[in-house]
Coordinates of C-alpha atoms and ligand atoms in Angstrom, one line a residue:
X4 CA -29.7 -39.4 3.3
X5 CA -30.8 -38.7 -0.2
X6 CA -32.5 -35.3 -0.9
X7 CA -34.3 -34.1 -3.9
X8 CA -34.5 -30.4 -4.9
X9 CA -36.5 -28.9 -7.7
X10 CA -35.5 -25.9 -9.8
X11 CA -35.7 -24.7 -13.3
X12 CA -34.0 -26.9 -15.9
X13 CA -32.3 -24.4 -18.2
X14 CA -29.9 -26.7 -20.0
X15 CA -31.0 -30.2 -20.8
X16 CA -29.2 -33.5 -20.1
X17 CA -28.2 -35.6 -17.1
X18 CA -25.0 -35.2 -15.1
X19 CA -23.8 -37.6 -12.5
X20 CA -20.8 -36.3 -10.6
X21 CA -19.3 -35.0 -7.4
X22 CA -20.6 -31.8 -5.8
X23 CA -18.3 -28.8 -5.7
X24 CA -19.8 -26.0 -3.6
X25 CA -18.4 -22.7 -4.6
X26 CA -18.3 -20.5 -1.6
X27 CA -18.1 -17.1 -3.2
X28 CA -16.0 -16.0 -0.2
X29 CA -15.0 -12.3 -0.4
X30 CA -11.3 -11.8 0.1
X31 CA -10.5 -10.7 3.6
X32 CA -8.4 -7.6 3.9
X33 CA -6.6 -6.3 6.9
X34 CA -5.4 -2.7 7.6
X35 CA -1.6 -2.9 7.7
X36 CA 0.3 0.3 8.6
X37 CA 3.5 0.8 6.4
X38 CA 6.6 2.8 6.9
X39 CA 6.8 6.0 4.9
X40 CA 9.7 4.5 3.0
X41 CA 7.5 1.6 2.0
X42 CA 4.8 3.9 0.5
X43 CA 6.2 3.9 -3.1
X44 CA 6.4 0.1 -2.9
X45 CA 2.7 -0.1 -2.0
X46 CA 1.9 2.3 -4.8
X47 CA 3.7 0.1 -7.3
X48 CA 1.9 -2.9 -5.9
X49 CA -1.4 -1.2 -6.6
X50 CA -0.4 -0.5 -10.2
X51 CA 0.8 -4.1 -10.6
X52 CA -2.4 -5.5 -9.1
X53 CA -4.5 -3.4 -11.5
X54 CA -2.4 -4.4 -14.5
X55 CA -2.6 -8.2 -13.6
X56 CA -6.3 -7.9 -13.1
X57 CA -6.7 -6.1 -16.4
X58 CA -4.7 -8.8 -18.2
X59 CA -6.9 -11.5 -16.6
X60 CA -10.1 -9.8 -17.6
X61 CA -8.8 -9.3 -21.2
X62 CA -8.0 -13.0 -21.4
X63 CA -11.4 -14.0 -20.1
X64 CA -13.0 -11.6 -22.5
X65 CA -11.1 -13.1 -25.4
X66 CA -12.0 -16.6 -24.4
X67 CA -15.7 -15.8 -24.0
X68 CA -15.8 -14.1 -27.3
X69 CA -14.3 -17.1 -29.0
X70 CA -16.3 -19.8 -27.1
X71 CA -19.6 -18.1 -26.5
X72 CA -19.9 -15.1 -28.7
X73 CA -18.7 -11.5 -29.0
X74 CA -21.9 -10.0 -27.5
X75 CA -21.3 -12.0 -24.3
X76 CA -17.8 -10.8 -24.1
X77 CA -19.1 -7.2 -23.9
X78 CA -20.1 -7.9 -20.3
X79 CA -16.5 -7.6 -19.4
X80 CA -16.1 -4.1 -20.8
X81 CA -17.6 -2.9 -17.6
X82 CA -14.9 -4.6 -15.6
X83 CA -12.2 -3.1 -17.8
X84 CA -13.7 0.4 -17.3
X85 CA -13.5 0.0 -13.5
X86 CA -9.9 -1.2 -13.6
X87 CA -8.9 1.6 -16.0
X88 CA -10.7 4.4 -14.1
X89 CA -8.2 7.1 -13.0
X90 CA -10.4 7.9 -10.1
X91 CA -9.8 4.4 -8.5
X92 CA -6.0 4.7 -8.8
X93 CA -6.0 8.3 -7.5
X94 CA -8.3 7.7 -4.6
X95 CA -6.5 4.5 -3.5
X96 CA -3.1 6.1 -4.0
X97 CA -4.2 9.1 -1.9
X98 CA -5.2 6.7 0.9
X99 CA -1.9 4.8 0.8
X100 CA 0.0 8.0 1.0
X101 CA -2.3 9.8 3.5
X102 CA -2.9 7.0 5.9
X103 CA 0.3 5.0 5.2
X104 CA -1.5 1.8 4.7
X105 CA -1.3 -1.3 2.5
X106 CA -2.6 -1.2 -1.1
X107 CA -5.4 -3.8 -0.6
X108 CA -6.8 -1.9 2.4
X109 CA -6.8 1.3 0.3
X110 CA -8.6 -0.3 -2.5
X111 CA -11.2 -1.7 -0.2
X112 CA -11.7 1.7 1.4
X113 CA -12.4 3.2 -2.0
X114 CA -14.7 0.5 -3.3
X115 CA -16.8 -0.2 -0.2
X116 CA -18.7 3.1 0.0
X117 CA -19.5 2.7 -3.7
X118 CA -20.8 -0.8 -3.2
X119 CA -22.9 0.3 -0.3
X120 CA -24.4 3.2 -2.3
X121 CA -25.2 0.9 -5.2
X122 CA -26.9 -1.6 -2.9
X123 CA -29.3 1.0 -1.7
X124 CA -30.5 2.3 -5.1
X125 CA -33.8 1.0 -6.6
X126 CA -32.6 1.2 -10.2
X127 CA -32.1 -2.3 -11.6
X128 CA -29.3 -1.3 -13.8
X129 CA -27.2 0.3 -11.1
X130 CA -27.9 -2.6 -8.7
X131 CA -26.6 -5.0 -11.4
X132 CA -23.5 -2.9 -11.6
X133 CA -22.8 -3.8 -8.0
X134 CA -22.2 -7.3 -9.2
X135 CA -19.6 -6.1 -11.7
X136 CA -18.0 -4.0 -9.0
X137 CA -17.9 -7.0 -6.6
X138 CA -16.6 -9.3 -9.3
X139 CA -13.8 -7.0 -10.5
X140 CA -13.1 -5.6 -7.0
X141 CA -12.6 -9.1 -5.6
X142 CA -10.3 -10.0 -8.4
X143 CA -8.1 -6.9 -7.8
X144 CA -8.0 -7.7 -4.0
X145 CA -7.2 -11.4 -4.6
X146 CA -4.3 -10.3 -6.9
X147 CA -3.0 -7.9 -4.3
X148 CA -3.2 -10.5 -1.6
X149 CA -1.6 -13.1 -3.9
X150 CA -4.6 -15.4 -3.6
X151 CA -6.0 -17.5 -6.3
X152 CA -9.4 -17.4 -8.0
X153 CA -12.4 -18.0 -5.8
X154 CA -12.6 -21.6 -6.8
X155 CA -10.5 -24.3 -8.5
X156 CA -11.1 -27.8 -9.5
X157 CA -8.0 -29.8 -9.1
X158 CA -8.5 -33.5 -8.9
X159 CA -12.1 -33.2 -10.3
X160 CA -11.5 -34.2 -13.9
X161 CA -14.8 -34.5 -15.7
X162 CA -16.9 -35.0 -12.7
X163 CA -17.6 -31.7 -10.9
X164 CA -21.2 -30.5 -10.5
X165 CA -20.8 -26.9 -9.4
X166 CA -23.2 -25.5 -6.8
X167 CA -23.2 -21.8 -6.3
X168 CA -25.6 -19.2 -5.0
X169 CA -25.1 -17.4 -8.2
X170 CA -22.3 -17.5 -10.8
X171 CA -20.9 -14.3 -12.0
X172 CA -19.9 -14.0 -15.7
X173 CA -16.2 -14.4 -14.8
X174 CA -17.0 -17.5 -12.6
X175 CA -18.8 -19.0 -15.5
X176 CA -16.1 -18.1 -18.0
X177 CA -13.5 -19.7 -15.8
X178 CA -15.2 -23.1 -15.8
X179 CA -12.8 -25.7 -17.0
X180 CA -14.8 -27.6 -19.6
X181 CA -13.0 -30.8 -19.0
X182 CA -13.6 -30.7 -15.2
X183 CA -17.3 -29.6 -15.0
X184 CA -20.2 -31.7 -16.0
X185 CA -23.1 -29.6 -14.6
X186 CA -24.2 -26.4 -12.9
X187 CA -26.7 -25.7 -10.1
X188 CA -27.4 -22.2 -8.8
X189 CA -29.8 -21.0 -6.2
X190 CA -30.8 -17.9 -8.1
X191 CA -31.5 -17.2 -11.7
X192 CA -33.9 -17.9 -14.4
X193 CA -33.9 -19.0 -18.0
X194 CA -32.2 -15.8 -19.2
X195 CA -29.7 -15.5 -16.3
X196 CA -26.1 -15.3 -17.3
X197 CA -25.3 -18.8 -16.1
X198 CA -28.3 -20.3 -17.9
X199 CA -27.4 -18.8 -21.2
X200 CA -23.7 -19.8 -20.9
X201 CA -24.6 -23.3 -19.8
X202 CA -26.9 -23.9 -22.8
X203 CA -24.2 -22.7 -25.2
X204 CA -21.6 -24.9 -23.5
X205 CA -24.1 -27.8 -23.6
X206 CA -23.7 -28.3 -19.9
X207 CA -26.8 -29.6 -18.1
X208 CA -27.9 -27.0 -15.6
X209 CA -30.7 -26.3 -13.1
X210 CA -31.1 -22.8 -11.7
X211 CA -33.4 -21.3 -9.0
X212 CA -32.9 -24.2 -6.6
X213 CA -33.6 -22.6 -3.3
X214 CA -31.2 -23.3 -0.3
X215 CA -29.4 -26.1 -2.1
X216 CA -25.9 -24.9 -1.3
X217 CA -26.5 -25.4 2.4
X218 CA -27.3 -29.0 1.9
X219 CA -24.7 -30.0 -0.8
X220 CA -21.4 -31.3 0.5
X221 CA -18.1 -31.2 -1.5
X222 CA -17.2 -34.5 -3.2
X223 CA -20.6 -36.0 -2.4
X224 CA -22.3 -37.8 -5.3
X225 CA -25.1 -35.9 -7.0
X226 CA -27.4 -36.2 -9.9
X227 CA -28.5 -33.3 -12.0
X228 CA -31.3 -33.6 -14.5
X229 CA -31.3 -30.4 -16.6
X230 CA -34.3 -31.5 -18.6
X231 CA -36.6 -32.0 -15.6
X232 CA -35.1 -29.4 -13.4
X233 CA -34.1 -31.9 -10.7
X234 CA -31.1 -32.1 -8.3
X235 CA -30.6 -35.2 -6.2
X236 CA -28.0 -35.1 -3.4
X237 CA -26.5 -38.3 -2.1
X238 CA -28.8 -40.5 -4.2
X239 CA -29.4 -44.1 -3.1
X240 CA -27.9 -46.9 -5.1
X241 CA -31.1 -47.7 -6.9
X242 CA -31.7 -44.1 -8.1
X243 CA -28.1 -43.8 -9.1
X244 CA -28.3 -47.0 -11.2
X245 CA -31.5 -45.7 -12.7
X246 CA -30.0 -42.4 -13.7
X247 CA -26.7 -44.0 -14.9
X248 CA -28.9 -46.1 -17.2
X249 CA -30.9 -43.2 -18.3
X250 CA -27.8 -41.1 -19.0
X251 CA -26.2 -44.0 -20.9
X252 CA -29.5 -44.5 -22.8
X253 CA -29.6 -40.8 -23.6
X254 CA -26.0 -40.8 -24.8
X255 CA -26.6 -43.9 -26.9
X256 CA -29.8 -42.6 -28.3
X257 CA -28.1 -39.3 -28.9
X258 CA -25.4 -41.0 -30.9
X259 CA -27.9 -43.1 -32.9
X260 CA -30.2 -40.1 -33.4
X261 CA -27.4 -37.9 -34.5
X262 CA -27.3 -39.8 -37.7
X263 CA -30.9 -38.7 -38.4
X264 CA -29.9 -35.1 -38.3
X265 CA -29.6 -34.6 -42.0
X266 CA -32.8 -36.4 -42.9
X267 CA -36.1 -34.6 -43.3
X268 CA -38.9 -34.8 -40.7
X269 CA -41.2 -36.7 -43.0
X270 CA -43.9 -39.3 -42.1
X271 CA -43.9 -42.6 -43.8
X272 CA -46.7 -41.4 -46.1
X273 CA -44.7 -38.3 -47.1
X274 CA -46.2 -35.6 -44.9
X275 CA -43.4 -33.1 -44.2
X276 CA -43.1 -31.1 -40.9
X277 CA -40.4 -28.5 -40.6
X278 CA -38.3 -29.1 -37.5
X279 CA -36.5 -25.9 -36.4
X280 CA -34.6 -24.6 -33.4
X281 CA -35.2 -22.0 -30.7
X282 CA -32.1 -19.8 -30.0
X283 CA -31.3 -16.9 -27.8
X284 CA -28.0 -15.9 -29.2
X285 CA -26.1 -16.5 -32.4
X286 CA -23.4 -18.5 -30.8
X287 CA -25.9 -21.3 -30.6
X288 CA -26.0 -21.7 -34.4
X289 CA -23.3 -24.4 -34.7
X290 CA -25.4 -26.6 -32.3
X291 CA -28.5 -25.7 -34.3
X292 CA -26.9 -27.0 -37.5
X293 CA -25.3 -30.0 -35.9
X294 CA -28.6 -31.2 -34.6
X295 CA -30.2 -31.0 -38.0
X296 CA -32.5 -28.0 -37.7
X297 CA -34.2 -26.9 -40.8
X298 CA -34.1 -23.3 -39.7
X299 CA -34.6 -21.1 -36.6
X300 CA -38.2 -21.1 -35.6
X301 CA -37.7 -18.7 -32.7
X302 CA -34.9 -16.3 -32.2
X303 CA -35.5 -14.5 -28.9
X304 CA -33.8 -11.2 -29.3
X305 CA -34.0 -10.1 -25.7
X306 CA -30.3 -11.1 -25.2
X307 CA -29.2 -8.1 -27.2
X308 CA -30.7 -5.8 -24.6
X309 CA -29.2 -7.3 -21.5
X310 CA -26.3 -6.1 -19.5
X311 CA -26.0 -2.7 -20.9
X312 CA -27.1 0.8 -19.8
X313 CA -28.3 1.9 -23.3
X314 CA -30.4 0.4 -26.0
X315 CA -28.7 -1.5 -28.8
X316 CA -28.2 0.7 -31.9
X317 CA -29.6 -0.2 -35.3
X318 CA -26.1 -1.1 -36.5
X319 CA -25.7 -3.5 -33.6
X320 CA -29.0 -5.2 -34.3
X321 CA -28.2 -5.3 -38.0
X322 CA -24.8 -6.8 -37.6
X323 CA -26.2 -9.7 -35.5
X324 CA -29.3 -10.3 -37.7
X325 CA -27.2 -10.2 -40.8
X326 CA -24.8 -12.7 -39.4
X327 CA -27.7 -15.1 -38.4
X328 CA -29.4 -14.7 -41.8
X329 CA -26.2 -15.4 -43.7
X330 CA -25.2 -18.3 -41.5
X331 CA -28.6 -20.0 -41.7
X332 CA -29.0 -19.3 -45.4
X333 CA -31.0 -20.7 -47.3
X334 CA -32.8 -22.0 -44.2
X335 CA -35.3 -19.5 -42.7
X336 CA -34.9 -17.6 -39.4
X337 CA -37.9 -16.2 -37.5
X338 CA -36.8 -13.2 -35.5
X339 CA -39.1 -12.4 -32.7
X340 CA -39.3 -8.7 -31.9
X341 CA -38.5 -7.6 -28.4
X342 CA -40.4 -9.4 -25.7
X343 CA -39.5 -7.6 -22.6
X344 CA -41.6 -7.0 -19.5
X345 CA -43.1 -9.7 -17.2
X346 CA -40.2 -11.7 -15.9
X347 CA -37.8 -10.5 -18.5
X348 CA -36.2 -7.1 -17.8
X349 CA -33.6 -5.0 -19.3
X350 CA -31.7 -2.2 -17.6
X351 CA -31.9 0.2 -20.6
X352 CA -35.7 0.1 -20.5
X353 CA -37.1 1.7 -17.4
X354 CA -40.5 0.4 -16.6
X355 CA -42.7 1.5 -13.8
X356 CA -43.3 -1.1 -11.0
X357 CA -46.3 -3.2 -11.9
X358 CA -48.7 -5.1 -9.6
X359 CA -49.0 -7.9 -12.2
X360 CA -46.0 -7.7 -14.5
X361 CA -47.0 -10.6 -16.7
X362 CA -50.3 -8.9 -17.4
X363 CA -48.6 -5.5 -17.8
X364 CA -46.7 -3.4 -20.3
X365 CA -44.7 -6.1 -22.0
X366 CA -43.7 -7.4 -25.4
X367 CA -45.6 -5.9 -28.3
X368 CA -47.5 -3.6 -26.0
X369 CA -44.2 -2.2 -24.8
X370 CA -43.0 -1.8 -28.4
X371 CA -46.1 0.0 -29.5
X372 CA -45.6 2.2 -26.4
X373 CA -42.0 2.9 -27.5
X374 CA -42.2 3.1 -31.3
X375 CA -38.7 4.6 -31.5
X376 CA -37.3 1.4 -30.0
X377 CA -39.5 -0.8 -32.1
X378 CA -38.6 1.0 -35.4
X379 CA -34.9 0.6 -34.7
X380 CA -35.3 -3.2 -34.4
X381 CA -37.6 -3.5 -37.4
X382 CA -35.3 -1.4 -39.6
X383 CA -32.4 -3.7 -38.7
X384 CA -34.4 -6.9 -39.4
X385 CA -35.6 -5.6 -42.7
X386 CA -32.1 -4.5 -43.8
X387 CA -30.7 -7.9 -42.7
X388 CA -33.4 -9.6 -44.7
X389 CA -31.5 -8.8 -47.9
X390 CA -28.8 -11.3 -46.7
X391 CA -30.9 -14.4 -46.1
X392 CA -34.4 -15.7 -45.3
X393 CA -35.7 -13.7 -42.3
X394 CA -39.2 -13.6 -40.9
X395 CA -40.6 -11.2 -38.4
X396 CA -42.8 -12.4 -35.5
X397 CA -44.6 -10.3 -33.0
X398 CA -44.9 -11.6 -29.4
X399 CA -48.0 -11.4 -27.2
X400 CA -50.5 -10.3 -29.8
X401 CA -53.9 -10.1 -28.1
X402 CA -56.0 -9.3 -31.1
X403 CA -56.3 -7.8 -34.6
X404 CA -56.1 -4.2 -33.5
X405 CA -52.7 -4.7 -31.9
X406 CA -51.5 -6.6 -34.9
X407 CA -52.6 -3.9 -37.2
X408 CA -50.9 -1.2 -35.1
X409 CA -47.6 -3.2 -35.3
X410 CA -48.0 -3.6 -39.0
X411 CA -48.6 0.2 -39.5
X412 CA -45.2 0.8 -37.9
X413 CA -43.6 -2.0 -40.0
X414 CA -45.1 -0.5 -43.2
X415 CA -43.8 2.9 -42.2
X416 CA -40.3 1.5 -41.8
X417 CA -40.5 -0.3 -45.1
X418 CA -41.5 3.0 -46.8
X419 CA -38.6 4.8 -45.2
X420 CA -36.1 2.2 -46.4
X421 CA -37.6 2.3 -49.9
X422 CA -37.2 6.1 -50.0
X423 CA -33.6 5.8 -48.8
X424 CA -32.9 3.1 -51.5
X425 CA -32.0 0.5 -48.8
X426 CA -32.5 -3.1 -49.9
X427 CA -34.7 -5.5 -48.0
X428 CA -36.8 -8.5 -48.8
X429 CA -40.2 -7.1 -50.0
X430 CA -41.8 -10.5 -49.5
X431 CA -40.7 -10.9 -45.9
X432 CA -43.2 -13.0 -44.0
X433 CA -44.8 -11.5 -40.9
X434 CA -46.3 -13.7 -38.2
X435 CA -48.0 -13.5 -34.8
X436 CA -47.3 -15.5 -31.8
X437 CA -50.4 -17.1 -30.4
X438 CA -49.8 -17.0 -26.7
X439 CA -52.7 -15.1 -25.2
X440 CA -56.1 -16.9 -25.0
X441 CA -57.8 -13.9 -26.8
X442 CA -55.5 -14.5 -29.8
X443 CA -56.3 -18.2 -29.8
X444 CA -60.0 -17.5 -29.7
X445 CA -59.8 -15.0 -32.5
X446 CA -57.2 -16.9 -34.5
X447 CA -59.6 -17.0 -37.5
X448 CA -59.6 -13.2 -37.7
X449 CA -55.8 -12.9 -37.1
X450 CA -55.1 -15.6 -39.7
X451 CA -56.4 -13.3 -42.5
X452 CA -53.8 -10.6 -41.7
X453 CA -50.5 -12.6 -41.2
X454 CA -48.4 -15.0 -43.1
X455 CA -48.0 -17.5 -40.2
X456 CA -48.7 -18.3 -36.6
X457 CA -46.4 -19.6 -33.9
X458 CA -47.9 -20.9 -30.7
X459 CA -46.1 -19.9 -27.6
X460 CA -47.3 -22.5 -25.2
X461 CA -45.2 -21.2 -22.3
X462 CA -47.4 -18.2 -22.1
X463 CA -50.6 -19.6 -23.6
X464 CA -50.7 -22.3 -20.8
X465 CA -50.0 -19.7 -18.1
X466 CA -52.7 -17.4 -19.3
X467 CA -55.3 -20.1 -20.2
X468 CA -54.9 -22.0 -17.0
X469 CA -54.2 -18.9 -14.8
X470 CA -50.9 -20.5 -13.6
X471 CA -47.9 -18.2 -13.1
X472 CA -45.2 -20.0 -15.2
X473 CA -42.5 -19.1 -12.7
X474 CA -44.4 -19.8 -9.5
X475 CA -43.2 -23.1 -7.9
X476 CA -46.3 -23.3 -5.7
X477 CA -48.7 -23.9 -8.5
X478 CA -46.3 -25.7 -10.9
X479 CA -48.3 -28.9 -10.5
X480 CA -51.2 -27.2 -12.3
X481 CA -49.1 -26.1 -15.2
X482 CA -50.4 -28.7 -17.6
X483 CA -49.5 -28.6 -21.3
X484 CA -51.9 -31.5 -21.8
X485 CA -54.9 -29.9 -20.1
X486 CA -58.0 -30.5 -22.3
X487 CA -58.5 -26.7 -22.5
X488 CA -55.0 -26.4 -24.0
X489 CA -55.6 -29.2 -26.5
X490 CA -58.8 -27.6 -27.6
X491 CA -57.2 -24.3 -28.1
X492 CA -54.4 -25.8 -30.2
X493 CA -56.9 -27.7 -32.4
X494 CA -58.8 -24.5 -32.9
X495 CA -55.7 -22.4 -33.8
X496 CA -54.4 -25.0 -36.3
X497 CA -57.7 -25.2 -38.0
X498 CA -58.0 -21.4 -38.1
X499 CA -54.6 -21.1 -39.7
X500 CA -55.2 -23.8 -42.3
X501 CA -58.7 -22.4 -43.2
X502 CA -56.9 -19.2 -44.2
X503 CA -54.1 -21.0 -46.0
X504 CA -51.3 -19.9 -43.6
X505 CA -48.7 -22.2 -41.9
X506 CA -48.5 -22.7 -38.2
X507 CA -45.7 -23.5 -35.9
X508 CA -45.3 -24.2 -32.2
X509 CA -42.3 -22.7 -30.5
X510 CA -43.2 -23.0 -26.8
X511 CA -41.4 -25.6 -24.7
X512 CA -44.3 -28.1 -25.3
X513 CA -42.7 -28.8 -28.7
X514 CA -39.4 -29.7 -27.1
X515 CA -40.9 -32.6 -25.2
X516 CA -40.8 -35.8 -27.2
X517 CA -43.8 -37.1 -25.4
X518 CA -45.9 -34.6 -27.4
X519 CA -44.4 -35.5 -30.8
X520 CA -47.3 -37.6 -32.2
X521 CA -49.9 -35.4 -30.7
X522 CA -48.5 -32.2 -32.3
X523 CA -47.9 -34.0 -35.6
X524 CA -51.5 -35.3 -35.5
X525 CA -52.9 -31.9 -34.7
X526 CA -51.5 -30.7 -38.0
X527 CA -48.7 -28.4 -37.0
X528 CA -46.5 -27.5 -40.1
X529 CA -43.5 -26.6 -38.0
X530 CA -42.2 -27.5 -34.6
X531 CA -39.5 -25.3 -33.1
X532 CA -37.5 -26.6 -30.1
X533 CA -34.3 -26.6 -28.2
X534 CA -31.7 -27.9 -30.6
X535 CA -30.9 -31.0 -28.6
X536 CA -34.6 -32.2 -28.9
X537 CA -34.5 -32.2 -32.7
X538 CA -33.1 -35.7 -33.6
X539 CA -35.6 -37.6 -31.4
X540 CA -38.5 -35.5 -32.8
X541 CA -37.4 -36.4 -36.3
X542 CA -37.2 -40.1 -35.3
X543 CA -40.8 -40.0 -34.0
X544 CA -42.1 -38.2 -37.0
X545 CA -40.3 -40.5 -39.5
X546 CA -41.7 -43.7 -37.9
X547 CA -45.5 -43.1 -38.4
X548 CA -48.0 -42.2 -41.0
X549 CA -49.8 -38.9 -40.7
X550 CA -53.1 -40.8 -40.3
X551 CA -51.7 -42.8 -37.3
X552 CA -50.6 -39.6 -35.6
X553 CA -54.0 -37.9 -36.3
X554 CA -55.7 -40.9 -34.8
X555 CA -53.6 -40.7 -31.6
X556 CA -54.4 -37.0 -31.3
X557 CA -58.1 -37.6 -31.9
X558 CA -58.2 -40.2 -29.2
X559 CA -56.8 -37.8 -26.6
X560 CA -59.8 -35.5 -27.1
X561 CA -61.9 -38.1 -25.3
X562 CA -60.0 -37.6 -22.1
X563 CA -61.4 -35.3 -19.3
X564 CA -58.1 -34.5 -17.4
X565 CA -54.5 -33.7 -18.2
X566 CA -53.5 -36.8 -16.3
X567 CA -55.7 -39.0 -18.4
X568 CA -54.3 -37.5 -21.6
X569 CA -50.8 -38.0 -20.3
X570 CA -51.3 -41.6 -19.3
X571 CA -52.9 -42.5 -22.6
X572 CA -50.2 -40.6 -24.6
X573 CA -47.4 -42.2 -22.6
X574 CA -48.9 -45.6 -23.1
X575 CA -49.1 -45.0 -26.9
X576 CA -45.5 -43.6 -27.0
X577 CA -44.2 -46.6 -25.0
X578 CA -45.8 -49.0 -27.3
X579 CA -44.4 -47.4 -30.4
X580 CA -41.0 -46.2 -29.1
X581 CA -40.1 -48.6 -26.2
X582 CA -36.4 -47.6 -26.5
X583 CA -37.1 -44.0 -25.6
X584 CA -40.1 -44.1 -23.3
X585 CA -39.9 -47.3 -21.5
X586 CA -38.2 -47.8 -18.1
X587 CA -38.5 -46.0 -14.8
X588 CA -36.0 -43.3 -15.9
X589 CA -38.6 -41.8 -18.1
X590 CA -40.4 -39.2 -16.0
X591 CA -43.7 -39.3 -17.8
X592 CA -47.1 -39.0 -16.1
X593 CA -46.0 -40.8 -13.0
X594 CA -42.8 -38.8 -12.5
X595 CA -44.2 -35.3 -12.8
X596 CA -45.4 -33.4 -9.8
X597 CA -49.0 -34.2 -9.0
X598 CA -51.8 -32.7 -7.0
X599 CA -51.0 -32.1 -3.3
Ligands
PEP611 C1 -43.8 -18.9 -25.2 O1 -44.4 -18.1 -24.5 O2 -44.1 -20.1 -25.4 C2 -42.5 -18.5 -25.9 C3 -42.0 -19.2 -26.8 O3 -42.0 -17.3 -25.5 P1 -41.2 -17.0 -24.2 O4 -41.0 -18.3 -23.5 O5 -40.0 -16.3 -24.6 O6 -42.2 -16.1 -23.4
MG612 MG1 -44.0 -16.0 -24.5

């Protein structure tokens, strides 16, 4: 029986393969009494187990640094610290000697109380450390027991779709790229470890798929749609054929589109749009360039703050921003200042529990609340601006007062750098994200005080339609094409252009090719999207005149509901681009979740 599960598509693309359900089974350890004469042997086994584990972690760390990026490899520092801790060896050694037992039992006796204590604490950082302790503790136990890693993929060359409750950093790092074609996890969100890794490895992935592991069977055929966030177990023949066709079409289109990468996103009558990429960490830059991005339109800097007990230093920020600036040069990079709070949390920033976190102390509000933290990041961005074209963007600006408060701090930092004789780009552009309805409504006022706008539709839609963007229950009401959203977009573009500033869209709405003509016709100067979406967006822009796109956009304003808009838009896109939008595989208006 075919079953369909919905989750969060965090890495686009379609995978058709065989399920491999990873039971993250904890190694089972027995208490084995040993002769007194055997005690030294157990002690040396303990040392050896620690040494092998340490070597394995170092190897993984090196591989991750090379394939994913050095920041990500830092996660494994915590594992090394645990393995190298004298306390662990001494305590386990004392148990082996005192109780005359086997090394694995002694290790378990030492780690178990720590695990239990960490599970009880409220503090998010310490709770996260339990995952590290489990991860590295299980590795040590497996090595002592002579067992292999928690999963292996023999005989599944190029066809395994992994299912796991969660994937630890070392699980993800162990993935054999030639064996795995997709990832599904029951937990996680867009910024979870597995999501970030999957994107950088360009592996289609869906996370947050509740209860899926209980239903997936090893070696059963599955379809994973990382763009739509869908997982189909045991698909019927018709669905399988449809997805095979869609996958082939995407691959074919991808190859054909790839050739467009180097061309500008210019309409037939010469209207230029800048097509840029959204990134979360610098290791994505090769993909950004390969897909033909003309810059980075949104660099989400939250990643720098994850998985660590302390805040990143100015030097750490600076090193990363300078590398990005230099690598993208002469193309511009928009660095968004810290956007924590809401659903994005960092261990180093202790926030009080909030009733409504997405309406709480987050993003620019948090930065204004913690000017020390904000200044560190701004200083680093400014210093790095001497090495390429950087732009600063504030998230979640709600109005002019907040923008001015942020600018006062920025000007203070600039003055400080000038006094210290430290170089920075004095012309650095500063922009505001438009993602709160109050900002959209007062865009005319904001536009006088910034160099650019970037519309964050992920939040703008959530706040304008009162739909929690991560709540599955109301996902059917999360409508980018709601007439209210379209009216806001039109207003914001016109406010920007009336004041002579440029405007971008960096929310996910700009990554959906269905919206290409609409956004072009609305007059956006830049569209920033997931790198994989760039070639098709260029293709769409290059095949029309600006007037044609404006006419399409204008027509949509006559519709009263999002469904009407979507139907009309899909009809238009199908007529113009049958090769991309035709066929049942395209989940346009009919394929999306509807009203109950
Ligand atoms: C947005 O809200 O559209 C956006 C781009 O920011 P984020 O998704 O990081 O909140
Ligand atoms: Mg946002």
